[in-house]
């Protein structure tokens, strides 16, 4: 009887241990110093003027773009399309992503008046944005002039390079746009990094 009881206890402990390990599995959505060592099934993708869709293996494939002349002697894969030109009074789609997943990092260097560029985020097929804010305000640069910021969620580096590390999850889709309602065109260098993975139920 003692052996049976011990065996049953080990079986229960083992099942509980497996369940506990499964509960602790890493989804790959929120990456920080506390989980850098962990593996997940998340698939990381990156959208930029070199790869507007974030499709795997399509970075550096552009043959037309704002850098075509500068890269004329280098050819494809040499920053032929490092940026986009957004005309006055128009809206450009920075990212259109099918989920589930989460945006993990946004980098951009917008020119022009930052108060005249409106950043919008739409989640899961929304017709009205959940986030609508001047681009400078979003990156904690309200005055419209460069000031270095060094923090975990937002970093503004020399050259007016804006970085955002807020984790922004979505279940069905994510769409990010930038409207230029200035009277002059603007040039935008940008990159949106995201992970395709299941998001927590309470996100």
PDB file of C-alpha atoms in Angstrom:
ATOM      1  CA  UNK A   1       0.000   0.000   0.000  1.00  0.00           C
ATOM      2  CA  UNK A   2       2.835   2.348   0.828  1.00  0.00           C
ATOM      3  CA  UNK A   3       4.380   1.767  -2.606  1.00  0.00           C
ATOM      4  CA  UNK A   4       1.004   2.381  -4.304  1.00  0.00           C
ATOM      5  CA  UNK A   5       0.486   5.593  -2.347  1.00  0.00           C
ATOM      6  CA  UNK A   6       3.979   6.790  -3.185  1.00  0.00           C
ATOM      7  CA  UNK A   7       3.496   5.951  -6.853  1.00  0.00           C
ATOM      8  CA  UNK A   8       0.167   7.781  -6.956  1.00  0.00           C
ATOM      9  CA  UNK A   9       1.712  10.812  -5.289  1.00  0.00           C
ATOM     10  CA  UNK A  10       4.527  10.885  -7.850  1.00  0.00           C
ATOM     11  CA  UNK A  11       2.023  10.581 -10.694  1.00  0.00           C
ATOM     12  CA  UNK A  12      -0.064  13.472  -9.386  1.00  0.00           C
ATOM     13  CA  UNK A  13       3.067  15.563  -8.828  1.00  0.00           C
ATOM     14  CA  UNK A  14       4.278  14.820 -12.345  1.00  0.00           C
ATOM     15  CA  UNK A  15       0.980  15.802 -13.962  1.00  0.00           C
ATOM     16  CA  UNK A  16       0.855  18.974 -11.890  1.00  0.00           C
ATOM     17  CA  UNK A  17       4.433  19.728 -12.852  1.00  0.00           C
ATOM     18  CA  UNK A  18       3.674  19.371 -16.553  1.00  0.00           C
ATOM     19  CA  UNK A  19       0.628  21.607 -16.214  1.00  0.00           C
ATOM     20  CA  UNK A  20       2.645  24.176 -14.313  1.00  0.00           C
ATOM     21  CA  UNK A  21       5.383  24.119 -16.958  1.00  0.00           C
ATOM     22  CA  UNK A  22       2.802  24.597 -19.699  1.00  0.00           C
ATOM     23  CA  UNK A  23       1.307  27.553 -17.826  1.00  0.00           C
ATOM     24  CA  UNK A  24       4.760  29.088 -17.628  1.00  0.00           C
ATOM     25  CA  UNK A  25       5.461  28.674 -21.353  1.00  0.00           C
ATOM     26  CA  UNK A  26       6.729  31.868 -22.979  1.00  0.00           C
ATOM     27  CA  UNK A  27       4.497  33.363 -25.686  1.00  0.00           C
ATOM     28  CA  UNK A  28       7.232  35.576 -27.181  1.00  0.00           C
ATOM     29  CA  UNK A  29       4.994  38.648 -27.203  1.00  0.00           C
ATOM     30  CA  UNK A  30       6.618  40.727 -24.464  1.00  0.00           C
ATOM     31  CA  UNK A  31      10.415  40.556 -24.581  1.00  0.00           C
ATOM     32  CA  UNK A  32      12.510  42.041 -21.782  1.00  0.00           C
ATOM     33  CA  UNK A  33      15.703  41.343 -19.843  1.00  0.00           C
ATOM     34  CA  UNK A  34      13.855  38.825 -17.699  1.00  0.00           C
ATOM     35  CA  UNK A  35      12.998  36.482 -20.571  1.00  0.00           C
ATOM     36  CA  UNK A  36      15.711  36.985 -23.190  1.00  0.00           C
ATOM     37  CA  UNK A  37      16.928  33.428 -22.618  1.00  0.00           C
ATOM     38  CA  UNK A  38      13.533  31.832 -23.309  1.00  0.00           C
ATOM     39  CA  UNK A  39      12.396  30.221 -26.556  1.00  0.00           C
ATOM     40  CA  UNK A  40       8.919  30.614 -28.011  1.00  0.00           C
ATOM     41  CA  UNK A  41       6.912  29.795 -31.109  1.00  0.00           C
ATOM     42  CA  UNK A  42       6.501  33.474 -31.989  1.00  0.00           C
ATOM     43  CA  UNK A  43       7.602  34.549 -35.468  1.00  0.00           C
ATOM     44  CA  UNK A  44       9.285  37.938 -35.660  1.00  0.00           C
ATOM     45  CA  UNK A  45       8.722  40.146 -38.694  1.00  0.00           C
ATOM     46  CA  UNK A  46       9.815  43.638 -39.724  1.00  0.00           C
ATOM     47  CA  UNK A  47       8.100  46.207 -41.951  1.00  0.00           C
ATOM     48  CA  UNK A  48      10.068  49.020 -43.588  1.00  0.00           C
ATOM     49  CA  UNK A  49      10.261  50.864 -46.934  1.00  0.00           C
ATOM     50  CA  UNK A  50      12.423  47.924 -48.067  1.00  0.00           C
ATOM     51  CA  UNK A  51       9.653  45.454 -47.197  1.00  0.00           C
ATOM     52  CA  UNK A  52       6.199  47.024 -46.918  1.00  0.00           C
ATOM     53  CA  UNK A  53       4.442  43.759 -46.010  1.00  0.00           C
ATOM     54  CA  UNK A  54       6.968  42.273 -43.568  1.00  0.00           C
ATOM     55  CA  UNK A  55       6.978  39.093 -45.627  1.00  0.00           C
ATOM     56  CA  UNK A  56       9.712  36.639 -44.689  1.00  0.00           C
ATOM     57  CA  UNK A  57      12.789  36.846 -46.926  1.00  0.00           C
ATOM     58  CA  UNK A  58      11.651  39.997 -48.744  1.00  0.00           C
ATOM     59  CA  UNK A  59      13.857  42.586 -47.063  1.00  0.00           C
ATOM     60  CA  UNK A  60      16.205  44.500 -49.352  1.00  0.00           C
ATOM     61  CA  UNK A  61      14.370  43.398 -52.504  1.00  0.00           C
ATOM     62  CA  UNK A  62      13.275  46.863 -53.690  1.00  0.00           C
ATOM     63  CA  UNK A  63      14.349  48.068 -57.139  1.00  0.00           C
ATOM     64  CA  UNK A  64      12.548  51.426 -56.927  1.00  0.00           C
ATOM     65  CA  UNK A  65      12.618  53.954 -54.115  1.00  0.00           C
ATOM     66  CA  UNK A  66      13.936  57.185 -52.652  1.00  0.00           C
ATOM     67  CA  UNK A  67      17.504  55.860 -52.589  1.00  0.00           C
ATOM     68  CA  UNK A  68      17.604  54.530 -56.143  1.00  0.00           C
ATOM     69  CA  UNK A  69      19.977  57.208 -57.429  1.00  0.00           C
ATOM     70  CA  UNK A  70      22.346  56.961 -54.454  1.00  0.00           C
ATOM     71  CA  UNK A  71      22.425  53.165 -54.842  1.00  0.00           C
ATOM     72  CA  UNK A  72      22.711  53.203 -58.641  1.00  0.00           C
ATOM     73  CA  UNK A  73      26.192  51.645 -58.646  1.00  0.00           C
ATOM     74  CA  UNK A  74      25.359  49.169 -55.883  1.00  0.00           C
ATOM     75  CA  UNK A  75      22.028  47.817 -57.059  1.00  0.00           C
ATOM     76  CA  UNK A  76      19.396  45.775 -55.314  1.00  0.00           C
ATOM     77  CA  UNK A  77      19.800  45.045 -51.575  1.00  0.00           C
ATOM     78  CA  UNK A  78      21.728  48.270 -51.041  1.00  0.00           C
ATOM     79  CA  UNK A  79      19.063  50.564 -49.548  1.00  0.00           C
ATOM     80  CA  UNK A  80      17.306  51.346 -52.795  1.00  0.00           C
ATOM     81  CA  UNK A  81      14.200  52.205 -50.752  1.00  0.00           C
ATOM     82  CA  UNK A  82      15.279  53.414 -47.288  1.00  0.00           C
ATOM     83  CA  UNK A  83      12.417  55.901 -46.859  1.00  0.00           C
ATOM     84  CA  UNK A  84       9.070  57.070 -48.195  1.00  0.00           C
ATOM     85  CA  UNK A  85       7.852  60.479 -49.293  1.00  0.00           C
ATOM     86  CA  UNK A  86       4.454  61.450 -47.912  1.00  0.00           C
ATOM     87  CA  UNK A  87       2.838  64.235 -49.899  1.00  0.00           C
ATOM     88  CA  UNK A  88       1.066  67.131 -48.211  1.00  0.00           C
ATOM     89  CA  UNK A  89      -2.506  66.315 -47.260  1.00  0.00           C
ATOM     90  CA  UNK A  90      -2.133  62.548 -47.668  1.00  0.00           C
ATOM     91  CA  UNK A  91      -2.125  59.546 -45.341  1.00  0.00           C
ATOM     92  CA  UNK A  92       0.406  56.735 -45.626  1.00  0.00           C
ATOM     93  CA  UNK A  93      -0.071  53.235 -44.210  1.00  0.00           C
ATOM     94  CA  UNK A  94       3.049  52.323 -42.245  1.00  0.00           C
ATOM     95  CA  UNK A  95       1.912  48.801 -41.390  1.00  0.00           C
ATOM     96  CA  UNK A  96      -0.952  46.436 -42.153  1.00  0.00           C
ATOM     97  CA  UNK A  97      -0.595  43.220 -40.149  1.00  0.00           C
ATOM     98  CA  UNK A  98      -2.803  40.159 -39.810  1.00  0.00           C
ATOM     99  CA  UNK A  99      -2.821  38.679 -36.312  1.00  0.00           C
ATOM    100  CA  UNK A 100      -2.767  37.497 -33.694  1.00  0.00           C
ATOM    101  CA  UNK A 101       0.425  39.139 -32.541  1.00  0.00           C
ATOM    102  CA  UNK A 102       1.947  42.293 -31.089  1.00  0.00           C
ATOM    103  CA  UNK A 103       3.914  45.295 -32.268  1.00  0.00           C
ATOM    104  CA  UNK A 104       7.124  45.319 -30.236  1.00  0.00           C
ATOM    105  CA  UNK A 105       9.187  48.220 -31.581  1.00  0.00           C
ATOM    106  CA  UNK A 106       8.713  51.243 -33.826  1.00  0.00           C
ATOM    107  CA  UNK A 107      11.593  53.350 -35.138  1.00  0.00           C
ATOM    108  CA  UNK A 108      11.211  56.420 -37.322  1.00  0.00           C
ATOM    109  CA  UNK A 109      12.845  59.712 -38.255  1.00  0.00           C
ATOM    110  CA  UNK A 110      10.085  62.013 -39.543  1.00  0.00           C
ATOM    111  CA  UNK A 111      10.945  65.333 -41.157  1.00  0.00           C
ATOM    112  CA  UNK A 112       8.839  68.486 -41.090  1.00  0.00           C
ATOM    113  CA  UNK A 113       6.672  69.781 -38.269  1.00  0.00           C
ATOM    114  CA  UNK A 114       5.979  66.888 -35.882  1.00  0.00           C
ATOM    115  CA  UNK A 115       2.699  68.490 -34.805  1.00  0.00           C
ATOM    116  CA  UNK A 116       1.496  68.317 -38.425  1.00  0.00           C
ATOM    117  CA  UNK A 117       1.993  64.545 -38.661  1.00  0.00           C
ATOM    118  CA  UNK A 118      -0.756  62.451 -37.064  1.00  0.00           C
ATOM    119  CA  UNK A 119      -0.047  58.856 -36.040  1.00  0.00           C
ATOM    120  CA  UNK A 120      -3.020  56.482 -35.816  1.00  0.00           C
ATOM    121  CA  UNK A 121      -3.371  52.871 -34.632  1.00  0.00           C
ATOM    122  CA  UNK A 122      -6.328  50.657 -35.547  1.00  0.00           C
ATOM    123  CA  UNK A 123      -6.803  47.263 -33.871  1.00  0.00           C
ATOM    124  CA  UNK A 124      -8.828  44.267 -35.059  1.00  0.00           C
ATOM    125  CA  UNK A 125     -10.639  45.935 -37.955  1.00  0.00           C
ATOM    126  CA  UNK A 126     -11.539  49.181 -36.192  1.00  0.00           C
ATOM    127  CA  UNK A 127     -12.839  52.020 -38.359  1.00  0.00           C
ATOM    128  CA  UNK A 128     -11.982  54.619 -35.701  1.00  0.00           C
ATOM    129  CA  UNK A 129      -8.443  54.640 -34.291  1.00  0.00           C
ATOM    130  CA  UNK A 130      -7.688  53.571 -30.731  1.00  0.00           C
ATOM    131  CA  UNK A 131      -4.667  55.883 -30.788  1.00  0.00           C
ATOM    132  CA  UNK A 132      -4.616  59.248 -32.586  1.00  0.00           C
ATOM    133  CA  UNK A 133      -1.770  61.582 -31.702  1.00  0.00           C
ATOM    134  CA  UNK A 134       0.807  63.937 -33.260  1.00  0.00           C
ATOM    135  CA  UNK A 135       3.941  61.930 -33.961  1.00  0.00           C
ATOM    136  CA  UNK A 136       6.119  64.099 -31.736  1.00  0.00           C
ATOM    137  CA  UNK A 137       3.754  63.737 -28.791  1.00  0.00           C
ATOM    138  CA  UNK A 138       3.707  59.950 -29.161  1.00  0.00           C
ATOM    139  CA  UNK A 139       7.487  59.888 -28.783  1.00  0.00           C
ATOM    140  CA  UNK A 140       7.488  62.365 -25.855  1.00  0.00           C
ATOM    141  CA  UNK A 141       8.818  65.178 -28.050  1.00  0.00           C
ATOM    142  CA  UNK A 142       6.018  67.693 -27.640  1.00  0.00           C
ATOM    143  CA  UNK A 143       7.989  70.924 -28.271  1.00  0.00           C
ATOM    144  CA  UNK A 144       8.726  69.824 -31.835  1.00  0.00           C
ATOM    145  CA  UNK A 145      12.471  70.049 -31.481  1.00  0.00           C
ATOM    146  CA  UNK A 146      15.100  67.455 -30.646  1.00  0.00           C
ATOM    147  CA  UNK A 147      15.748  66.593 -27.009  1.00  0.00           C
ATOM    148  CA  UNK A 148      17.411  63.311 -26.113  1.00  0.00           C
ATOM    149  CA  UNK A 149      15.278  60.835 -24.173  1.00  0.00           C
ATOM    150  CA  UNK A 150      16.634  57.606 -22.706  1.00  0.00           C
ATOM    151  CA  UNK A 151      14.026  55.353 -21.104  1.00  0.00           C
ATOM    152  CA  UNK A 152      12.704  51.791 -21.349  1.00  0.00           C
ATOM    153  CA  UNK A 153       9.525  52.563 -23.346  1.00  0.00           C
ATOM    154  CA  UNK A 154      10.714  55.545 -25.409  1.00  0.00           C
ATOM    155  CA  UNK A 155      14.112  56.637 -26.704  1.00  0.00           C
ATOM    156  CA  UNK A 156      14.869  59.713 -28.796  1.00  0.00           C
ATOM    157  CA  UNK A 157      18.409  59.656 -30.127  1.00  0.00           C
ATOM    158  CA  UNK A 158      20.609  62.131 -32.029  1.00  0.00           C
ATOM    159  CA  UNK A 159      19.284  62.741 -35.514  1.00  0.00           C
ATOM    160  CA  UNK A 160      15.700  62.845 -34.190  1.00  0.00           C
ATOM    161  CA  UNK A 161      15.525  59.043 -34.264  1.00  0.00           C
ATOM    162  CA  UNK A 162      12.330  58.079 -32.451  1.00  0.00           C
ATOM    163  CA  UNK A 163      12.051  54.652 -30.799  1.00  0.00           C
ATOM    164  CA  UNK A 164       9.023  53.163 -29.052  1.00  0.00           C
ATOM    165  CA  UNK A 165       9.111  49.844 -27.186  1.00  0.00           C
ATOM    166  CA  UNK A 166       5.503  49.728 -25.956  1.00  0.00           C
ATOM    167  CA  UNK A 167       4.124  46.222 -26.552  1.00  0.00           C
ATOM    168  CA  UNK A 168       0.855  46.623 -28.491  1.00  0.00           C
ATOM    169  CA  UNK A 169      -1.043  43.319 -28.877  1.00  0.00           C
ATOM    170  CA  UNK A 170      -3.847  42.579 -31.336  1.00  0.00           C
ATOM    171  CA  UNK A 171      -5.935  39.513 -32.099  1.00  0.00           C
ATOM    172  CA  UNK A 172      -7.083  39.920 -35.697  1.00  0.00           C
ATOM    173  CA  UNK A 173      -5.198  42.796 -37.270  1.00  0.00           C
ATOM    174  CA  UNK A 174      -3.213  45.973 -36.753  1.00  0.00           C
ATOM    175  CA  UNK A 175      -3.039  49.013 -39.008  1.00  0.00           C
ATOM    176  CA  UNK A 176      -0.751  51.987 -38.424  1.00  0.00           C
ATOM    177  CA  UNK A 177      -1.017  55.170 -40.495  1.00  0.00           C
ATOM    178  CA  UNK A 178       0.682  58.558 -40.619  1.00  0.00           C
ATOM    179  CA  UNK A 179      -1.134  61.604 -41.990  1.00  0.00           C
ATOM    180  CA  UNK A 180       0.805  64.629 -43.236  1.00  0.00           C
ATOM    181  CA  UNK A 181      -1.479  67.647 -43.081  1.00  0.00           C
ATOM    182  CA  UNK A 182       1.374  70.116 -43.499  1.00  0.00           C
ATOM    183  CA  UNK A 183       1.633  72.149 -46.703  1.00  0.00           C
ATOM    184  CA  UNK A 184       4.899  70.471 -47.693  1.00  0.00           C
ATOM    185  CA  UNK A 185       5.886  66.847 -48.390  1.00  0.00           C
ATOM    186  CA  UNK A 186       7.701  64.941 -45.670  1.00  0.00           C
ATOM    187  CA  UNK A 187      10.307  62.180 -45.802  1.00  0.00           C
ATOM    188  CA  UNK A 188       9.968  59.270 -43.414  1.00  0.00           C
ATOM    189  CA  UNK A 189      12.463  56.551 -42.516  1.00  0.00           C
ATOM    190  CA  UNK A 190      10.764  53.898 -40.414  1.00  0.00           C
ATOM    191  CA  UNK A 191      10.674  50.306 -39.212  1.00  0.00           C
ATOM    192  CA  UNK A 192       7.910  48.396 -37.413  1.00  0.00           C
ATOM    193  CA  UNK A 193       8.965  45.174 -35.674  1.00  0.00           C
ATOM    194  CA  UNK A 194       6.284  42.745 -34.566  1.00  0.00           C
ATOM    195  CA  UNK A 195       5.755  39.160 -33.429  1.00  0.00           C
ATOM    196  CA  UNK A 196       3.098  36.798 -34.727  1.00  0.00           C
ATOM    197  CA  UNK A 197       1.898  34.774 -31.741  1.00  0.00           C
ATOM    198  CA  UNK A 198      -1.122  34.108 -29.567  1.00  0.00           C
ATOM    199  CA  UNK A 199      -1.751  36.943 -27.147  1.00  0.00           C
ATOM    200  CA  UNK A 200      -2.888  36.496 -23.522  1.00  0.00           C
ATOM    201  CA  UNK A 201      -6.644  36.384 -22.950  1.00  0.00           C
ATOM    202  CA  UNK A 202      -6.504  39.440 -20.692  1.00  0.00           C
ATOM    203  CA  UNK A 203      -4.505  41.582 -23.143  1.00  0.00           C
TER     204      UNK A 203
END
